[in-house]
Coordinates of N, CA and C in Angstrom, one line a residue:
M132 N 0.8 -1.2 0.0 CA 0.0 0.0 0.0 C 0.9 1.2 0.0
T133 N 0.6 2.2 -0.9 CA 1.3 3.5 -0.9 C 0.4 4.6 -0.4
L134 N 1.0 5.6 0.1 CA 0.3 6.7 0.7 C -0.5 7.6 -0.3
K135 N 0.1 7.8 -1.5 CA -0.5 8.6 -2.5 C -1.0 10.0 -2.1
I136 N -0.1 10.8 -1.8 CA -0.4 12.2 -1.4 C 0.0 13.1 -2.5
V137 N -0.8 14.1 -2.8 CA -0.5 15.1 -3.9 C -0.6 16.5 -3.2
I138 N 0.5 17.2 -3.4 CA 0.6 18.6 -2.9 C 0.6 19.5 -4.1
D139 N -0.4 20.4 -4.0 CA -0.6 21.4 -5.1 C 0.1 22.7 -4.7
S140 N 1.3 23.0 -5.2 CA 2.0 24.2 -4.8 C 1.3 25.5 -5.2
A141 N 0.4 25.4 -6.2 CA -0.3 26.6 -6.6 C -1.6 26.8 -5.8
A142 N -1.9 25.9 -4.9 CA -3.2 26.0 -4.1 C -3.0 27.1 -3.0
A143 N -4.1 27.7 -2.6 CA -4.1 28.7 -1.6 C -3.8 28.1 -0.2
T144 N -4.1 26.8 -0.1 CA -4.0 26.1 1.2 C -2.5 25.7 1.4
A145 N -2.0 25.9 2.6 CA -0.6 25.6 2.9 C -0.3 24.2 2.7
P146 N 0.9 23.8 2.2 CA 1.3 22.4 2.0 C 1.1 21.5 3.2
Y147 N 1.5 22.0 4.4 CA 1.3 21.2 5.6 C -0.2 20.9 5.8
E148 N -1.1 21.8 5.5 CA -2.5 21.6 5.7 C -3.1 20.7 4.7
Q149 N -2.5 20.7 3.4 CA -2.9 19.8 2.4 C -2.5 18.4 2.8
L150 N -1.3 18.2 3.4 CA -0.8 16.9 3.8 C -1.7 16.4 5.0
R151 N -1.9 17.3 6.0 CA -2.7 16.9 7.1 C -4.1 16.5 6.7
T152 N -4.8 17.2 5.8 CA -6.1 16.9 5.4 C -6.2 15.6 4.6
Q153 N -5.2 15.4 3.8 CA -5.2 14.1 3.0 C -5.0 12.9 3.8
I154 N -4.0 13.0 4.8 CA -3.8 11.8 5.6 C -5.0 11.6 6.5
S155 N -5.6 12.6 7.1 CA -6.7 12.5 8.0 C -7.9 11.9 7.2
A156 N -8.2 12.4 6.0 CA -9.3 11.8 5.2 C -9.1 10.3 4.9
K157 N -7.8 10.0 4.6 CA -7.5 8.6 4.2 C -7.7 7.7 5.5
A158 N -7.3 8.2 6.6 CA -7.4 7.4 7.9 C -8.8 7.3 8.3
R159 N -9.6 8.3 8.2 CA -11.0 8.3 8.6 C -11.8 7.4 7.6
S160 N -11.5 7.4 6.4 CA -12.2 6.6 5.4 C -11.8 5.1 5.4
G161 N -10.7 4.8 6.1 CA -10.2 3.4 6.1 C -9.2 3.1 5.0
A162 N -9.0 4.1 4.1 CA -8.0 3.8 3.1 C -6.6 3.6 3.7
L163 N -6.4 4.2 4.8 CA -5.2 4.0 5.6 C -5.7 3.3 6.9
P164 N -5.5 2.0 7.0 CA -6.0 1.2 8.1 C -5.3 1.6 9.4
V165 N -6.0 1.3 10.5 CA -5.4 1.5 11.9 C -4.2 0.6 11.9
G166 N -3.1 1.2 12.4 CA -1.8 0.4 12.5 C -0.9 0.6 11.3
Y167 N -1.4 1.3 10.2 CA -0.5 1.5 9.1 C 0.7 2.4 9.4
K168 N 1.9 1.9 9.1 CA 3.1 2.7 9.4 C 3.3 3.8 8.4
L169 N 3.3 5.0 8.8 CA 3.6 6.1 7.9 C 5.1 6.3 7.7
P170 N 5.4 6.9 6.6 CA 6.9 7.2 6.3 C 7.4 8.1 7.4
T171 N 8.8 8.1 7.5 CA 9.4 9.0 8.4 C 9.2 10.4 7.9
V172 N 9.4 11.4 8.8 CA 9.2 12.8 8.4 C 10.2 13.1 7.2
R173 N 11.4 12.8 7.3 CA 12.4 13.0 6.3 C 12.1 12.3 5.0
G174 N 11.7 11.0 5.2 CA 11.3 10.2 4.0 C 10.2 10.8 3.2
L175 N 9.1 11.2 3.9 CA 7.9 11.8 3.2 C 8.3 13.1 2.6
A176 N 9.0 13.9 3.4 CA 9.4 15.2 2.9 C 10.2 15.1 1.6
G177 N 11.1 14.2 1.5 CA 11.9 13.9 0.3 C 11.0 13.5 -0.9
E178 N 10.1 12.6 -0.5 CA 9.2 12.0 -1.6 C 8.3 13.1 -2.1
L179 N 7.8 14.0 -1.3 CA 6.9 15.1 -1.7 C 7.5 16.4 -2.1
G180 N 8.9 16.5 -1.9 CA 9.6 17.7 -2.3 C 9.2 18.8 -1.3
L181 N 9.0 18.5 0.0 CA 8.7 19.5 1.0 C 9.8 19.5 2.0
A182 N 9.8 20.6 2.8 CA 10.8 20.7 3.9 C 10.4 19.7 5.0
A183 N 11.3 19.2 5.7 CA 11.0 18.3 6.8 C 10.2 18.9 7.8
N184 N 10.4 20.2 8.1 CA 9.6 20.9 9.1 C 8.1 21.0 8.7
T185 N 7.8 21.1 7.4 CA 6.4 21.1 6.9 C 5.7 19.8 7.2
V186 N 6.4 18.7 6.9 CA 5.9 17.3 7.2 C 5.7 17.2 8.7
A187 N 6.7 17.6 9.5 CA 6.7 17.5 11.0 C 5.5 18.2 11.5
K188 N 5.2 19.4 11.0 CA 4.1 20.2 11.4 C 2.8 19.5 11.2
A189 N 2.7 18.9 10.0 CA 1.4 18.1 9.7 C 1.3 16.9 10.6
Y190 N 2.4 16.2 10.9 CA 2.4 15.1 11.7 C 2.0 15.5 13.2
R191 N 2.5 16.6 13.6 CA 2.1 17.1 15.0 C 0.7 17.4 15.1
A192 N 0.1 18.0 14.0 CA -1.3 18.4 14.0 C -2.2 17.1 14.0
L193 N -1.7 16.1 13.2 CA -2.4 14.8 13.1 C -2.4 14.1 14.5
E194 N -1.3 14.2 15.1 CA -1.1 13.5 16.4 C -2.0 14.2 17.5
T195 N -2.1 15.5 17.4 CA -2.9 16.3 18.3 C -4.4 15.9 18.1
D196 N -4.8 15.7 16.8 CA -6.1 15.3 16.5 C -6.5 13.8 16.8
G197 N -5.4 13.1 17.1 CA -5.6 11.7 17.4 C -5.7 10.8 16.2
V198 N -5.3 11.3 15.1 CA -5.3 10.5 13.8 C -4.1 9.6 13.7
I199 N -3.0 10.1 14.2 CA -1.8 9.2 14.2 C -1.2 9.2 15.6
E200 N -0.3 8.2 15.8 CA 0.4 8.1 17.1 C 1.9 7.8 16.8
T201 N 2.8 8.4 17.5 CA 4.2 8.1 17.4 C 4.6 7.2 18.5
R202 N 5.3 6.1 18.1 CA 5.7 5.1 19.1 C 7.3 5.1 19.1
G203 N 7.8 6.3 19.5 CA 9.2 6.4 19.7 C 10.0 6.1 18.4
R204 N 11.0 5.3 18.6 CA 11.9 4.9 17.5 C 11.2 3.9 16.6
N205 N 10.1 3.3 17.0 CA 9.3 2.4 16.1 C 8.6 3.0 15.0
G206 N 8.4 4.3 15.0 CA 7.7 5.0 13.9 C 6.4 5.6 14.3
T207 N 5.7 6.1 13.2 CA 4.5 6.8 13.3 C 3.4 5.9 12.6
F208 N 2.3 5.7 13.3 CA 1.2 4.8 12.8 C -0.1 5.5 12.9
V209 N -1.0 5.0 12.0 CA -2.4 5.5 12.0 C -3.1 5.0 13.3
A210 N -3.7 5.8 14.0 CA -4.4 5.5 15.2 C -5.9 5.2 14.9
A211 N -6.6 4.8 15.9 CA -8.1 4.6 15.8 C -8.7 6.0 15.7
A212 N -8.6 6.7 14.6 CA -8.9 8.1 14.5 C -10.4 8.4 14.7
G213 N -11.2 7.6 14.2 CA -12.7 7.9 14.3 C -13.1 8.1 15.7
E214 N -12.8 7.2 16.6 CA -13.2 7.3 17.9 C -12.6 8.5 18.6
A215 N -11.4 8.8 18.4 CA -10.7 10.0 19.0 C -11.4 11.3 18.5
A216 N -11.6 11.3 17.2 CA -12.2 12.5 16.6 C -13.6 12.7 17.1
D217 N -14.4 11.7 17.3 CA -15.8 11.8 17.8 C -15.8 12.3 19.2
R218 N -14.8 11.8 20.0 CA -14.7 12.2 21.4 C -14.4 13.7 21.5
E219 N -13.4 14.1 20.7 CA -12.9 15.5 20.7 C -14.0 16.4 20.2
A220 N -14.7 16.0 19.2 CA -15.8 16.9 18.7 C -16.9 17.0 19.7
A221 N -17.2 15.9 20.4 CA -18.3 16.0 21.4 C -17.8 16.9 22.6
T222 N -16.6 16.9 23.0 CA -16.1 17.7 24.0 C -16.1 19.2 23.6
A223 N -15.7 19.5 22.3 CA -15.7 20.8 21.8 C -17.1 21.4 21.7
A224 N -18.1 20.5 21.3 CA -19.5 20.9 21.2 C -20.1 21.3 22.6
R225 N -19.7 20.4 23.6 CA -20.2 20.7 24.9 C -19.6 22.0 25.5
T226 N -18.3 22.2 25.3 CA -17.7 23.4 25.7 C -18.4 24.6 25.1
Y227 N -18.6 24.6 23.8 CA -19.3 25.7 23.1 C -20.7 25.9 23.7
A228 N -21.5 24.8 23.9 CA -22.9 24.9 24.4 C -22.9 25.6 25.8
E229 N -21.9 25.2 26.6 CA -21.8 25.7 28.0 C -21.5 27.2 27.9
R230 N -20.5 27.6 27.0 CA -20.1 29.0 26.9 C -21.3 29.8 26.3
A231 N -22.0 29.3 25.3 CA -23.1 30.0 24.8 C -24.2 30.3 25.8
R232 N -24.5 29.3 26.6 CA -25.5 29.4 27.7 C -25.0 30.5 28.7
R233 N -23.7 30.5 29.1 CA -23.2 31.5 30.0 C -23.3 32.9 29.5
L234 N -23.2 33.0 28.1 CA -23.3 34.3 27.5 C -24.8 34.8 27.4
G235 N -25.7 33.9 27.7 CA -27.1 34.2 27.7 C -27.8 33.9 26.4
L236 N -27.2 33.2 25.5 CA -27.8 32.9 24.2 C -28.9 31.8 24.5
G237 N -30.0 31.9 23.8 CA -31.0 30.8 23.8 C -30.5 29.7 22.9
R238 N -31.2 28.6 23.0 CA -30.9 27.4 22.3 C -30.9 27.7 20.8
A239 N -31.9 28.4 20.3 CA -32.0 28.6 18.8 C -30.8 29.5 18.4
A240 N -30.4 30.5 19.1 CA -29.3 31.4 18.8 C -28.0 30.7 18.8
A241 N -27.8 29.8 19.8 CA -26.6 29.0 19.9 C -26.5 28.1 18.8
L242 N -27.5 27.4 18.4 CA -27.5 26.5 17.2 C -27.2 27.3 15.9
A243 N -27.9 28.4 15.8 CA -27.6 29.2 14.6 C -26.2 29.7 14.5
A244 N -25.6 30.1 15.6 CA -24.2 30.5 15.6 C -23.3 29.3 15.2
A245 N -23.6 28.2 15.8 CA -22.8 27.0 15.5 C -22.9 26.6 14.0
E246 N -24.1 26.6 13.5 CA -24.4 26.3 12.1 C -23.6 27.2 11.1
E247 N -23.7 28.5 11.5 CA -23.0 29.5 10.7 C -21.5 29.3 10.7
A248 N -20.9 28.9 11.8 CA -19.5 28.7 11.9 C -19.1 27.4 11.1
V249 N -19.9 26.4 11.2 CA -19.7 25.2 10.4 C -19.8 25.5 8.9
R250 N -20.8 26.2 8.5 CA -21.0 26.6 7.1 C -19.8 27.3 6.6
A251 N -19.3 28.3 7.4 CA -18.1 29.1 7.0 C -16.9 28.2 6.8
V252 N -16.6 27.3 7.8 CA -15.4 26.5 7.7 C -15.5 25.5 6.6
Y253 N -16.6 24.9 6.4 CA -16.7 23.8 5.4 C -16.9 24.4 4.0
A254 N -17.2 25.7 3.8 CA -17.3 26.3 2.5 C -16.0 26.5 1.9
K255 N -14.9 26.5 2.7 CA -13.6 26.8 2.2 C -13.1 25.7 1.1

């Protein structure tokens, strides 16, 4: 199995974000199965023609999101991303709901604000 990542240097999206998005999507869809060993930072950087820091930044973001996990010198692997992402999204939603309530927003206003934020982010 190969990773098959394509970085568009002419795109408005930063290369590290393109890399993060593609690996995340492949992990969540199952195209990259749990336990799949990712290339080293330097190896992937060389393969994609990117700086090692760019790949490292994407890997750090993916690790923070729970999509990948680093096992020391053994390498970096796809984690059980769906479960971690669902938990983190639920926590973020609850934090937002509690904050909106403290601000005095009613349920309809809080939902409208959340929907507008989601629409703005996903329209990119």
